[in-house]
CSV table of C-alpha atoms in Angstrom, one decimal:
chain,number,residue,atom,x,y,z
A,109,UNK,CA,-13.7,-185.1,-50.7
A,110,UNK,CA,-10.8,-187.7,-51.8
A,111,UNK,CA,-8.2,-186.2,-54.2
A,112,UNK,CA,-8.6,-189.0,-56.4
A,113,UNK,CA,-11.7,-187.9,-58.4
A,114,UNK,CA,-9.3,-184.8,-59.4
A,115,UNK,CA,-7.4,-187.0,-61.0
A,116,UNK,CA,-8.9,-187.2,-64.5
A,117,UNK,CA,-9.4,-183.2,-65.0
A,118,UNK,CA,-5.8,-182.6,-63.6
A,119,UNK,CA,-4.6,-185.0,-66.2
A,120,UNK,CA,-6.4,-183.2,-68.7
A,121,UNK,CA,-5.6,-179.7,-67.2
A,122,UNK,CA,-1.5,-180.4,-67.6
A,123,UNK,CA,-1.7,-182.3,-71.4
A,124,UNK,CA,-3.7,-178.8,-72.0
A,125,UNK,CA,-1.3,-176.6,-70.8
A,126,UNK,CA,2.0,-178.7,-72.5
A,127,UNK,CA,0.0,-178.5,-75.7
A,128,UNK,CA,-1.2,-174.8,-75.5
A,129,UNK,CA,1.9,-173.1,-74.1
A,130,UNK,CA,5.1,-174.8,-75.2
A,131,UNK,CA,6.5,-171.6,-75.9
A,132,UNK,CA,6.1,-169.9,-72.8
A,133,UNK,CA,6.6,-173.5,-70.2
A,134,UNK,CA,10.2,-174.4,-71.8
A,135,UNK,CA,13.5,-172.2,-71.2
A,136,UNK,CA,12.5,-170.3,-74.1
A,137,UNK,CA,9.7,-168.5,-72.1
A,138,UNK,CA,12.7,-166.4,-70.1
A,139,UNK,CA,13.0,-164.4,-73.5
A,140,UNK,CA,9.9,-162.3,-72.0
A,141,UNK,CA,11.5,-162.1,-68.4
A,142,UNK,CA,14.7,-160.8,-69.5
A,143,UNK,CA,13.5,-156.9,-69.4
A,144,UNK,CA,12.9,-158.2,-65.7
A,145,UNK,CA,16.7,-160.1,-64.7
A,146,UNK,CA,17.2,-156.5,-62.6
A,147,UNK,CA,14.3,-156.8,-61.3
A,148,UNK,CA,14.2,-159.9,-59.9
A,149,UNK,CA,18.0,-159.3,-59.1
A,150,UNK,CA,16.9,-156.6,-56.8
A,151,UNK,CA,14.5,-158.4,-54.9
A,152,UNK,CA,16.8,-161.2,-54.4
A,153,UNK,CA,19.7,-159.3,-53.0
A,154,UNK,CA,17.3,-157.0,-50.6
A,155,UNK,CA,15.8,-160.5,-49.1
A,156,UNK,CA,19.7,-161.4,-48.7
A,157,UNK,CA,20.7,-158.4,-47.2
A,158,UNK,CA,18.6,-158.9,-43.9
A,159,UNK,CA,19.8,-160.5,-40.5
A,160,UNK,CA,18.5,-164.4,-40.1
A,161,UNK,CA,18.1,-165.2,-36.7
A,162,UNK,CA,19.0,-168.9,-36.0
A,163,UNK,CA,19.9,-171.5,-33.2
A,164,UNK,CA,22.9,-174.1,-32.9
A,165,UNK,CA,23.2,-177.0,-32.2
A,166,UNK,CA,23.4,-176.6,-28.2
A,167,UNK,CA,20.2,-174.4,-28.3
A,168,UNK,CA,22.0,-171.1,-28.2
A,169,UNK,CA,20.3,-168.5,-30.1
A,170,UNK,CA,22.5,-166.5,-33.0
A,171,UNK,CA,22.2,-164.1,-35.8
A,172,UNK,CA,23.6,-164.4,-39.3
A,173,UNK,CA,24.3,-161.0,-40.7
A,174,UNK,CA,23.2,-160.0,-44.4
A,175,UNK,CA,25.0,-158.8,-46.9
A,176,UNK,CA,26.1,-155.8,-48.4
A,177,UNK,CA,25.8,-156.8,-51.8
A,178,UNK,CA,25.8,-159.9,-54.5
A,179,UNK,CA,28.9,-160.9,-55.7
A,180,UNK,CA,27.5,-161.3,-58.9
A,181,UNK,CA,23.8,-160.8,-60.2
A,182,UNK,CA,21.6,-163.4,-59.9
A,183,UNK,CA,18.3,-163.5,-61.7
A,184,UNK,CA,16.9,-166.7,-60.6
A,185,UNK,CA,17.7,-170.7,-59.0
A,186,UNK,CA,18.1,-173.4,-61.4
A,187,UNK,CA,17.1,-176.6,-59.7
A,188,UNK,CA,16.5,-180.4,-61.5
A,189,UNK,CA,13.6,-182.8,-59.6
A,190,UNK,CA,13.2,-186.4,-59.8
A,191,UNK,CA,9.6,-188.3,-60.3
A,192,UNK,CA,9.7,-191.9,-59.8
A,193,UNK,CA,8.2,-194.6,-62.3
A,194,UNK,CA,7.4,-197.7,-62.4
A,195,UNK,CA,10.0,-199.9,-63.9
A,196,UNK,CA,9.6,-200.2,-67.5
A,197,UNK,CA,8.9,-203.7,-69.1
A,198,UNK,CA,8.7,-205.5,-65.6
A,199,UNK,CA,5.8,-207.7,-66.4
A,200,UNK,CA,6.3,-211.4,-67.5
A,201,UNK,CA,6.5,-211.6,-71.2
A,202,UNK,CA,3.1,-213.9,-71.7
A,203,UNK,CA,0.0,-213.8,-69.5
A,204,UNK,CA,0.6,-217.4,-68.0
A,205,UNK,CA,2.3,-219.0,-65.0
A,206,UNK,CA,5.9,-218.6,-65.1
A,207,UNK,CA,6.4,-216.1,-67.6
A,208,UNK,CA,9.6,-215.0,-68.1
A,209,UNK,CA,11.1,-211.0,-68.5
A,210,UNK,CA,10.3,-209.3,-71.6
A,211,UNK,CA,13.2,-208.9,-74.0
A,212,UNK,CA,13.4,-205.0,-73.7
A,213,UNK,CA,13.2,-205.4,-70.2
A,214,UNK,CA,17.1,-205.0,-68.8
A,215,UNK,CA,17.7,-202.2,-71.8
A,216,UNK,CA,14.9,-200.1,-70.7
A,217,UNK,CA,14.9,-200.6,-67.0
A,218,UNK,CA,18.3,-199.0,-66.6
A,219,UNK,CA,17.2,-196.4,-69.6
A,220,UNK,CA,15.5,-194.6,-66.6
A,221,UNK,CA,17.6,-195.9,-63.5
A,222,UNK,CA,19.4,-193.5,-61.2
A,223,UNK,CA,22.0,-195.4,-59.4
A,224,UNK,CA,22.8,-192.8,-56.7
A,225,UNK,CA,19.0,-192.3,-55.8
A,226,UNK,CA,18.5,-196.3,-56.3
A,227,UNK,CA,15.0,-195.2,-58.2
A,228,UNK,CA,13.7,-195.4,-61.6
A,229,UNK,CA,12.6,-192.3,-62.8
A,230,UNK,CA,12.2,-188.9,-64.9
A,231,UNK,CA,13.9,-185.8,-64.4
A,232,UNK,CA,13.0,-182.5,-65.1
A,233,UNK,CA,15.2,-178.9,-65.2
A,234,UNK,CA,13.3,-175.8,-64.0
A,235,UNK,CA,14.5,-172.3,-63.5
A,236,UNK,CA,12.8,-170.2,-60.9
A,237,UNK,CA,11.9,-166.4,-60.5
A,238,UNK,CA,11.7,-164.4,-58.0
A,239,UNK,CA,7.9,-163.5,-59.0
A,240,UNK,CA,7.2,-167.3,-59.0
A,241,UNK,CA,7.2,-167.9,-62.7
A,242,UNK,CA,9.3,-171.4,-63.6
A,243,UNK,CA,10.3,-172.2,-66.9
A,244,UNK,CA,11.4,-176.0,-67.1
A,245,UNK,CA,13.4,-178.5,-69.3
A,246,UNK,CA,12.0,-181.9,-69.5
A,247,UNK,CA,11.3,-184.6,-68.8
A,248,UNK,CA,13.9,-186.8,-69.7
A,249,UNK,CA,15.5,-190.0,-68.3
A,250,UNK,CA,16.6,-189.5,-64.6
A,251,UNK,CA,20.2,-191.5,-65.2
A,252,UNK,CA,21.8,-188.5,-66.0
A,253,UNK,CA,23.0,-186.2,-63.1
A,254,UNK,CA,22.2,-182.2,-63.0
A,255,UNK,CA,25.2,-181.7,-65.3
A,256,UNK,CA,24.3,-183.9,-68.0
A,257,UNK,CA,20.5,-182.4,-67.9
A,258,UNK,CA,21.9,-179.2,-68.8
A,259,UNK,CA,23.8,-179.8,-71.2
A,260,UNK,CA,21.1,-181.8,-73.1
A,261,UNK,CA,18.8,-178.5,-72.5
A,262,UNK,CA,21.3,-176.3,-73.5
A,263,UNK,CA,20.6,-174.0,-70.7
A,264,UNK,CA,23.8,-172.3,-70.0
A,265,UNK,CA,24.5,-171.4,-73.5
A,266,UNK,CA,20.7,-169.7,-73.9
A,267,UNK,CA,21.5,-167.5,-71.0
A,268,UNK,CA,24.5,-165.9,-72.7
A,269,UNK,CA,22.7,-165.9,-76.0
A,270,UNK,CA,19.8,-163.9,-74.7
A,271,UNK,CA,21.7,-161.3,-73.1
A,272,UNK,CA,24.2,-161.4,-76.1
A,273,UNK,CA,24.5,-157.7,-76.7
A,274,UNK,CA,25.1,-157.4,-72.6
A,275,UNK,CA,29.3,-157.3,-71.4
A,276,UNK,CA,29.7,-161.0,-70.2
A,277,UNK,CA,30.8,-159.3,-66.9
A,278,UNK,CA,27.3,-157.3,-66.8
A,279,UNK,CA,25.1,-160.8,-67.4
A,280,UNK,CA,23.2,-162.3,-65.2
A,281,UNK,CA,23.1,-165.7,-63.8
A,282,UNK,CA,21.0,-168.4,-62.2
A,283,UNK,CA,22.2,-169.7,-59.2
A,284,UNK,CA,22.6,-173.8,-58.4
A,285,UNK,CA,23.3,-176.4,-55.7
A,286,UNK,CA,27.2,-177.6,-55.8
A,287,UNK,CA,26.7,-180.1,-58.8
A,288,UNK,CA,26.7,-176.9,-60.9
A,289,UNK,CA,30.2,-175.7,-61.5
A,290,UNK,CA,32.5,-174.4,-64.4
A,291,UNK,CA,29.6,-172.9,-66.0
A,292,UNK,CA,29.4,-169.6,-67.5
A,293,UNK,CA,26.1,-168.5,-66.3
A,294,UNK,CA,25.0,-170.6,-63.4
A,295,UNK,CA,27.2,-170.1,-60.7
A,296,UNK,CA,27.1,-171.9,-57.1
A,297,UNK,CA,28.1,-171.9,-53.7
A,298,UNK,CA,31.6,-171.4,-52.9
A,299,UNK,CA,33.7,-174.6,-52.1
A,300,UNK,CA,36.9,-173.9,-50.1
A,301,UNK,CA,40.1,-175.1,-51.8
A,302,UNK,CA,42.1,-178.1,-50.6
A,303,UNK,CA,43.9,-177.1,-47.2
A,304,UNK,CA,42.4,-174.0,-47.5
A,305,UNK,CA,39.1,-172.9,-45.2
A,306,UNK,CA,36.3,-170.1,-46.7
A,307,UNK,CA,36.5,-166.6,-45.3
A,308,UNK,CA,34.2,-165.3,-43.3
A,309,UNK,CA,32.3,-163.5,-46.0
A,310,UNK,CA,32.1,-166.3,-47.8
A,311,UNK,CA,30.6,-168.6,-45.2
A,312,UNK,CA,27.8,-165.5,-44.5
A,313,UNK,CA,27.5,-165.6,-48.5
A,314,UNK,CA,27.5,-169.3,-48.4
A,315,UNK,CA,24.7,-169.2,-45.6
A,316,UNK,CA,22.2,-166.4,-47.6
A,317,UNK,CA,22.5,-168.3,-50.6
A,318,UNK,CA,21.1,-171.5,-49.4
A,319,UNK,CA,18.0,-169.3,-47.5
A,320,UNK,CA,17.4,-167.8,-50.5
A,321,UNK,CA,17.0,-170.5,-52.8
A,322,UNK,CA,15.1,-172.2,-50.0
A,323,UNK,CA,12.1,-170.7,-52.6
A,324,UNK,CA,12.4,-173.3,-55.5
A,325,UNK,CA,11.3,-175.8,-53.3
A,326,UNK,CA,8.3,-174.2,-51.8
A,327,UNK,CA,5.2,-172.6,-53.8
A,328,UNK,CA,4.1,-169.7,-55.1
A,329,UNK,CA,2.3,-168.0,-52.2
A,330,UNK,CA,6.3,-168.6,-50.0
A,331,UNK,CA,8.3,-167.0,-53.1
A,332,UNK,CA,6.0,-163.9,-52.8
A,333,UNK,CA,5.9,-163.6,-49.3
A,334,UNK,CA,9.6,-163.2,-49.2
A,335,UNK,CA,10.9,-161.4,-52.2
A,336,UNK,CA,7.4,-159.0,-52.2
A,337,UNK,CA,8.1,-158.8,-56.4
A,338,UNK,CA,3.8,-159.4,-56.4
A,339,UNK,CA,1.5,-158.3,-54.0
A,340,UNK,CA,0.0,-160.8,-51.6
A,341,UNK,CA,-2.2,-159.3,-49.0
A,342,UNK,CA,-3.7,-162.2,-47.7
A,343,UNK,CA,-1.0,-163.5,-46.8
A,344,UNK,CA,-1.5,-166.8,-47.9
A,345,UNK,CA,-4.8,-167.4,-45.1
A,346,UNK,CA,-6.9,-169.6,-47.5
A,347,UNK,CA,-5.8,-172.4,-45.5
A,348,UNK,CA,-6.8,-170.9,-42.1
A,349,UNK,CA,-10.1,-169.6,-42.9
A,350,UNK,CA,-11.4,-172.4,-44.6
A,351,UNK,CA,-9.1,-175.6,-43.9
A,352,UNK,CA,-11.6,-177.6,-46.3
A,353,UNK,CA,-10.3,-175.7,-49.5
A,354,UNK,CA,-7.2,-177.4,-48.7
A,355,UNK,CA,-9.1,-180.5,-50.2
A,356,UNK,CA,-9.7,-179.1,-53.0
A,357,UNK,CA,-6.8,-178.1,-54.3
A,358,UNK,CA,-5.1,-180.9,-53.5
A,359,UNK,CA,-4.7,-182.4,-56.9
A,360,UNK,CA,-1.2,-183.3,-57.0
C-alpha cells in the first residue's frame, strides 16, 4: 500500500521516542557505550585492515591494500545531516489579494537559511557506532556549518570528559569529514600541506577512512554486515524474499 497512511503513526512513533528516551537519543547516551569504544575500535580497524578491490578511471582493475594498524583509535563517525523546510513566514500577511510579506518574514527566513546548500533547513549532529547505535544532537538551524553545530552541542569537550580518568594520548576519538579540524577528539582525514603531497601511507589511510565511514550513511543491516559487532544471519534478505515488505516499512 501507499506510504502515506504511515504517516500519522510514524509521527506519533518519533514524538514517543523524543519524549520517552531523551537520555539515551542525545550525546549523553555514549555514557553507556564507553565500556564498548575498544570494542568498536576493534571492529573498525579489522574492516580497515582488508584489501578493497577497485577500478580507475580507464577501466583497469586495482587493489588498495589495508592497513596495519589505526593511527589513532577511533570509536565511531561523527557526521551532521540537513532536512529541508519550508520557508518560514512565506505567506502574505492577510488572507486577501495582494497581500504583502509578513513582518517576521526576512528575520526568520534566513534564521534557517544555508547559503552554501541554497536550502532552508534543520540540521542535526549524529555520532555513529560500529553496532549501529547513533546518538544525535539536534535539531537546530541549518545556517551554521558542521563546526558551529558542534560547538553548540558541546561534543568534543563530552568526549574528553567521559573518558576523563583515561591519558589524553590513550582516548578515543570519532572520526569526521574535512570540515572537522583542530579538534581534540574528532579527528579527520589527512590534508597535505602547501607544496607538499601525502605519503603513500597516508593516501592508503586516506582511502580506508572514507570506506569505512561509508556506514553513517547507510542503515543498520550495512553497518552490521561489515563490522560483524552483531550477528546478522540473514543477511539482510527480507527484501528478496518478500519484496512487498519493502512497502511496509517504508515510512520515512
Amino acid at each position: 500500500g501507499d506510504y502515506a497512511r504511515w504517516s500519522h503513526g510514524y509521527r506519533w512513533m518519533i514524538i514517543y521516542l523524543d519524549n520517552s528516551f531523551a537520555d539515551i537519543l542525545c550525546h549523553q547516551g555514549l555514557l553507556r557505550w564507553v565500556p564498548h569504544f575498544q570494542r568498536f575500535h576493534d571492529a573498525i580497524e579489522r574492516y580497515m585492515q582488508k584489501d578493497r578491490h577497485r577500478v580507475d578511471a580507464n577501466g583497469n582493475p586495482y587493489t588498495m591494500e589495508g592497513i596495519p594498524n589505526l593511527p589513532f583509535l577511533v570509536f565511531g563517525f561523527i557526521d551532521d545531516s540537513i532536512e529541508k523546510v519550508s520557508v518560514p513566514f512565506s505567506g502574505p500577511d492577510g488572507d486577501f489579494e495582494d497581500g504583502g510579506r509578513k513582518p517576521l518574514y526576512e528575520d526568520a527566513q534566513r534564521s534557517v537559511y544555508n547559503g552554501w546548500k541554497k536550502i532552508h533547513g534543520i540540521k542535526v549532529e549524529s555520532i555513529y557506532l560500529p553496532n549501529g547505535i547513533s546518538t544525535v544532537f539536534g535539531p537546530e538551524s541549518c545556517r551554521e556549518n558542521d563546526l558551529g553545530t558542534i560547538n553548540h552541542s558541546g561534543l568534543d569537550d563530552f568526549l574528553g570528559i567521559v573518558q576523563i580518568n583515561t591519558p589524553p594520548q590513550d582516548r578515543f576519538i570519532a572520526f569526521g569529514d574535512g570540515i572537522f579540524r583542530g579538534l581534540n577528539h574528532i579527528k579527520t582525514y589527512y590534508r597535505a600541506a602547501p607544496g607538499a603531497a601525502l605519503t603513500a601511507a597516508q593516501r592508503i589511510l586516506n582511502s580506508a577512512f572514507k570506506a569505512s565511514r561509508q556506514t553513517i550513511e547507510k542503515n543498520y543491516g550495512l553497518s552490521s554486515t561489515v563490522f560483524k559487532v552483531c550477528a546478522n544471519k540473514d543477511a539482510q534478505k527480507l527484501g528478496q524474499r518478500h519484496p512487498y515488505a519493502l512497502e511496509q516499512l517504508r515510512v520515512v
